[in-house]
Amino acid sequence: MISRYRHALAKHSPRLLRSVIYKTLYRQFKDQYTISPEQFRGKRILIVGPANTLFDDLKSIDYSKVDIVVRMKNGIHTSLDLWKEDSLRCDVLFHSFAGGSRPVTLNDINRAGVKYIVHRTLKKSAFLDTLLAEEKFGSSAGVKIVPYEHYGALSERLGGHAPSTGMVCADFFLDAPFKSLTFVGFTFFSTRYVAGYNDQITSDEAALSKVKDAGHHSPLHEARLIGDRIQEERAAGKCVYVSESMRQALDGFGARHGA
């Protein structure tokens, strides 16, 4: 009953009261919806990015040693034939629920076996979208958030640039007490997307130009920050593996910009 009440407020809040409603709901329920890194203690986590290097990257991964598969946005629609009957597997889906992404249906969530949908909230008002997503998907998957305060702090660490969904995802899991963390399909927009993710981008040059022209994300800052975070976690004795293509992308940004 309480959940339905929240959903009704999110869906039908009058414009004049919208600000009061989302601020009240966020203050009251933020902690309940915030996903905790502790949920992934001792897990072997595979984060699947959208770069077209993905299939080559996966050839070096022992799928039998993966506990949690994480995907982002349109990644839920990408079939990975290397996994046969688990080709659409996605235990955790990070999403922005913003324009530019293909719609996600309840059938998509069920086919992929999604256990958690994590909403990348970039402002407090986005919590209403979290509640609407819960109304739509909550019967099959838990709907959680990375709080907008975390998004703001991450933006500061990126020199004021907006963190991409992949950046928010990577930063979150690097904070988790995992057994192992593996990155595949991450090239920081330096290559086009894997087929089916965004087929409007037809070349590596177009991928990088698109993100630069939009002016929201910074591939350079994200590569530097993720690279630094990985080094810190490895220095602390944690097992973090990056694919060869991701390593080359990290090295490439460092070489081009003197990092």
Coordinates of C-alpha atoms in Angstrom, one line a residue:
M1 CA 0.0 0.0 0.0
I2 CA 2.8 2.4 0.9
S3 CA 4.6 1.7 -2.3
R4 CA 1.6 2.3 -4.4
Y5 CA 1.1 5.6 -2.7
R6 CA 4.6 6.6 -3.5
H7 CA 4.1 5.5 -7.1
A8 CA 0.9 7.5 -7.4
L9 CA 2.6 10.6 -6.1
A10 CA 5.5 10.2 -8.6
K11 CA 3.1 9.7 -11.5
H12 CA 0.4 12.3 -10.7
S13 CA 2.2 15.1 -8.7
P14 CA 0.8 18.5 -9.7
R15 CA 3.4 20.8 -11.2
L16 CA 3.1 23.3 -8.4
L17 CA 3.7 20.7 -5.8
R18 CA 6.3 18.6 -7.7
S19 CA 9.3 20.1 -6.0
V20 CA 7.9 19.6 -2.5
I21 CA 6.8 16.1 -3.3
Y22 CA 10.1 14.8 -4.7
K23 CA 12.2 16.5 -1.9
T24 CA 9.9 14.9 0.7
L25 CA 10.0 11.5 -0.9
Y26 CA 13.7 11.6 -1.4
R27 CA 14.4 12.6 2.2
Q28 CA 12.1 10.0 3.6
F29 CA 13.1 7.0 1.4
K30 CA 16.6 7.7 0.1
D31 CA 18.3 5.2 2.4
Q32 CA 15.8 2.5 1.6
Y33 CA 16.5 2.7 -2.1
T34 CA 20.3 3.3 -2.0
I35 CA 22.2 0.2 -3.1
S36 CA 25.0 -0.8 -0.8
P37 CA 28.5 -2.1 -1.9
E38 CA 28.2 -4.6 0.9
Q39 CA 25.7 -6.6 -1.1
F40 CA 28.6 -7.7 -3.3
R41 CA 31.0 -8.8 -0.6
G42 CA 33.1 -11.7 -1.7
K43 CA 31.5 -11.8 -5.2
R44 CA 33.3 -12.3 -8.5
I45 CA 32.0 -9.4 -10.6
L46 CA 32.1 -8.9 -14.4
I47 CA 31.2 -5.5 -15.7
V48 CA 30.2 -5.6 -19.4
G49 CA 30.7 -2.3 -21.2
P50 CA 29.4 -1.5 -24.7
A51 CA 32.6 -1.1 -26.8
N52 CA 33.0 -3.1 -30.0
T53 CA 36.0 -4.9 -28.4
L54 CA 33.6 -6.8 -26.2
F55 CA 33.5 -10.2 -27.9
D56 CA 37.3 -10.3 -28.2
D57 CA 37.6 -9.3 -24.5
L58 CA 35.2 -12.0 -23.4
K59 CA 37.4 -14.7 -25.0
S60 CA 39.9 -14.4 -22.2
I61 CA 37.2 -14.6 -19.4
D62 CA 36.3 -17.8 -17.6
Y63 CA 32.6 -17.5 -17.4
S64 CA 32.3 -20.3 -14.8
K65 CA 34.1 -18.1 -12.3
V66 CA 31.6 -15.2 -12.6
D67 CA 29.0 -14.6 -9.8
I68 CA 27.6 -11.3 -11.0
V69 CA 27.2 -9.9 -14.5
V70 CA 26.7 -6.1 -14.7
R71 CA 25.5 -4.3 -17.8
M72 CA 24.5 -0.7 -18.7
K73 CA 21.6 0.8 -20.5
N74 CA 21.2 -0.7 -24.0
G75 CA 23.6 -3.5 -23.0
I76 CA 20.6 -5.5 -21.8
H77 CA 19.6 -6.0 -25.4
T78 CA 23.0 -7.3 -26.5
S79 CA 23.2 -11.0 -26.9
L80 CA 26.5 -12.6 -26.1
D81 CA 26.5 -15.8 -28.0
L82 CA 29.7 -17.0 -26.2
W83 CA 27.5 -17.6 -23.2
K84 CA 24.9 -19.7 -25.1
E85 CA 21.8 -20.1 -23.0
D86 CA 22.9 -17.2 -20.8
S87 CA 23.5 -14.9 -23.7
L88 CA 21.4 -12.1 -22.3
R89 CA 22.4 -12.6 -18.6
C90 CA 22.3 -9.4 -16.6
D91 CA 22.2 -9.6 -12.8
V92 CA 22.6 -5.9 -12.3
L93 CA 21.5 -3.2 -14.8
F94 CA 22.7 0.4 -14.4
H95 CA 20.4 2.8 -16.2
S96 CA 19.8 6.5 -16.5
F97 CA 16.1 6.2 -17.7
A98 CA 16.9 9.2 -19.9
G99 CA 16.4 9.9 -23.6
G100 CA 18.7 8.3 -26.1
S101 CA 18.4 4.8 -24.7
R102 CA 16.2 2.1 -26.1
P103 CA 13.1 1.3 -24.0
V104 CA 13.4 -1.5 -21.4
T105 CA 10.4 -3.7 -21.0
L106 CA 9.4 -6.0 -18.2
N107 CA 10.0 -8.9 -20.6
D108 CA 13.6 -7.7 -21.1
I109 CA 14.1 -7.7 -17.4
N110 CA 12.7 -11.2 -17.0
R111 CA 14.6 -12.7 -20.0
A112 CA 17.9 -11.3 -18.7
G113 CA 17.2 -12.4 -15.1
V114 CA 17.9 -8.9 -13.7
K115 CA 18.0 -8.9 -9.9
Y116 CA 18.7 -5.2 -9.4
I117 CA 18.1 -2.1 -11.6
V118 CA 20.3 0.7 -10.4
H119 CA 19.2 4.2 -11.4
R120 CA 21.9 6.7 -12.0
T121 CA 20.2 9.8 -10.4
L122 CA 21.9 13.0 -11.4
K123 CA 19.5 15.3 -9.5
K124 CA 17.1 14.9 -6.6
S125 CA 14.0 15.2 -8.8
A126 CA 15.1 12.1 -10.7
F127 CA 13.9 10.1 -7.7
L128 CA 10.4 10.3 -9.1
D129 CA 11.7 8.4 -12.1
T130 CA 13.1 5.8 -9.7
L131 CA 9.7 5.3 -8.3
L132 CA 8.1 5.0 -11.7
A133 CA 10.7 2.4 -12.6
E134 CA 9.8 0.5 -9.5
E135 CA 6.1 0.5 -10.4
K136 CA 7.0 -0.9 -13.8
F137 CA 9.7 -3.4 -12.9
G138 CA 9.4 -3.9 -9.1
S139 CA 7.5 -7.2 -9.5
S140 CA 10.7 -8.8 -11.0
A141 CA 13.7 -6.8 -9.8
G142 CA 14.7 -4.5 -7.0
V143 CA 15.0 -0.9 -8.1
K144 CA 17.8 1.0 -6.4
I145 CA 19.7 4.2 -6.7
V146 CA 23.2 5.7 -6.5
P147 CA 22.3 8.9 -4.7
Y148 CA 22.5 12.2 -6.6
E149 CA 24.9 13.5 -3.9
H150 CA 27.4 10.8 -5.0
Y151 CA 26.9 11.8 -8.7
G152 CA 27.7 15.4 -7.8
A153 CA 30.9 14.4 -5.9
L154 CA 31.9 12.2 -8.8
S155 CA 31.4 15.1 -11.2
E156 CA 33.7 17.3 -9.1
R157 CA 36.4 14.6 -9.3
L158 CA 35.9 14.7 -13.1
G159 CA 36.6 18.4 -13.4
G160 CA 33.0 19.3 -13.5
H161 CA 32.1 16.9 -16.3
A162 CA 29.0 14.7 -16.1
P163 CA 29.8 11.1 -15.2
S164 CA 28.6 8.6 -17.7
T165 CA 26.5 5.6 -16.6
G166 CA 29.6 3.5 -17.1
M167 CA 31.7 5.8 -14.9
V168 CA 29.1 5.7 -12.1
C169 CA 28.9 1.9 -12.4
A170 CA 32.7 1.4 -12.3
D171 CA 33.2 3.8 -9.4
F172 CA 30.5 2.0 -7.4
F173 CA 31.9 -1.5 -7.8
L174 CA 35.5 -0.3 -7.2
D175 CA 34.2 0.6 -3.7
A176 CA 32.6 -2.8 -3.1
P177 CA 34.3 -5.6 -1.1
F178 CA 34.5 -7.9 -4.1
K179 CA 36.5 -11.1 -4.5
S180 CA 37.4 -10.1 -8.0
L181 CA 36.3 -7.3 -10.4
T182 CA 36.7 -7.7 -14.2
F183 CA 36.1 -5.0 -16.9
V184 CA 35.4 -5.8 -20.5
G185 CA 34.0 -3.6 -23.3
F186 CA 35.5 -0.4 -21.9
T187 CA 37.4 1.9 -24.2
F188 CA 36.2 5.3 -23.0
F189 CA 34.4 6.2 -26.2
S190 CA 37.6 5.7 -28.3
T191 CA 35.9 2.9 -30.3
R192 CA 32.4 2.4 -31.7
Y193 CA 29.8 0.4 -29.8
V194 CA 29.3 -3.3 -30.1
A195 CA 26.7 -4.2 -32.7
G196 CA 23.2 -3.7 -31.5
Y197 CA 24.0 -1.2 -28.8
N198 CA 23.9 2.0 -30.9
D199 CA 24.2 1.2 -34.6
Q200 CA 24.0 4.9 -35.5
I201 CA 27.6 5.2 -34.5
T202 CA 29.4 3.5 -37.4
S203 CA 33.1 4.3 -36.7
D204 CA 35.6 4.8 -33.9
E205 CA 35.9 8.5 -34.9
A206 CA 32.2 9.0 -34.8
A207 CA 32.0 7.6 -31.3
L208 CA 34.6 10.0 -29.9
S209 CA 33.2 12.9 -31.9
K210 CA 29.7 12.3 -30.6
V211 CA 30.6 12.5 -26.9
K212 CA 33.0 15.4 -27.4
D213 CA 30.3 17.4 -29.4
A214 CA 27.7 16.7 -26.7
G215 CA 30.1 18.3 -24.2
H216 CA 28.7 16.4 -21.2
H217 CA 31.2 13.6 -20.6
S218 CA 35.0 13.7 -20.7
P219 CA 36.6 10.5 -21.9
L220 CA 40.0 11.8 -20.7
H221 CA 38.9 12.5 -17.2
E222 CA 37.0 9.3 -16.9
A223 CA 40.0 7.2 -18.1
R224 CA 42.3 9.0 -15.7
L225 CA 40.0 8.6 -12.7
I226 CA 39.2 4.9 -13.4
G227 CA 42.9 4.2 -14.0
D228 CA 43.8 5.8 -10.7
R229 CA 41.0 4.0 -8.9
I230 CA 42.2 0.6 -10.3
Q231 CA 45.7 1.3 -9.2
E232 CA 44.6 2.2 -5.7
E233 CA 42.5 -1.0 -5.3
R234 CA 45.3 -3.2 -6.6
A235 CA 47.7 -1.5 -4.2
A236 CA 45.3 -2.4 -1.4
G237 CA 45.6 -6.1 -2.5
K238 CA 42.3 -6.4 -4.4
C239 CA 41.9 -8.4 -7.6
V240 CA 41.0 -6.1 -10.5
Y241 CA 41.4 -7.3 -14.1
V242 CA 41.0 -5.1 -17.2
S243 CA 40.9 -6.4 -20.7
E244 CA 43.7 -5.8 -23.1
S245 CA 41.6 -3.3 -25.1
M246 CA 40.8 -1.3 -21.9
R247 CA 44.5 -1.3 -20.9
Q248 CA 45.4 0.1 -24.4
A249 CA 42.7 2.7 -24.1
L250 CA 44.0 3.8 -20.7
D251 CA 47.5 3.9 -22.0
G252 CA 46.4 5.8 -25.1
F253 CA 44.7 8.6 -23.1
G254 CA 47.7 8.8 -20.9
A255 CA 50.1 9.0 -23.8
R256 CA 48.1 11.6 -25.7
H257 CA 47.7 13.9 -22.7
G258 CA 50.9 13.4 -20.8
A259 CA 49.3 11.6 -17.8

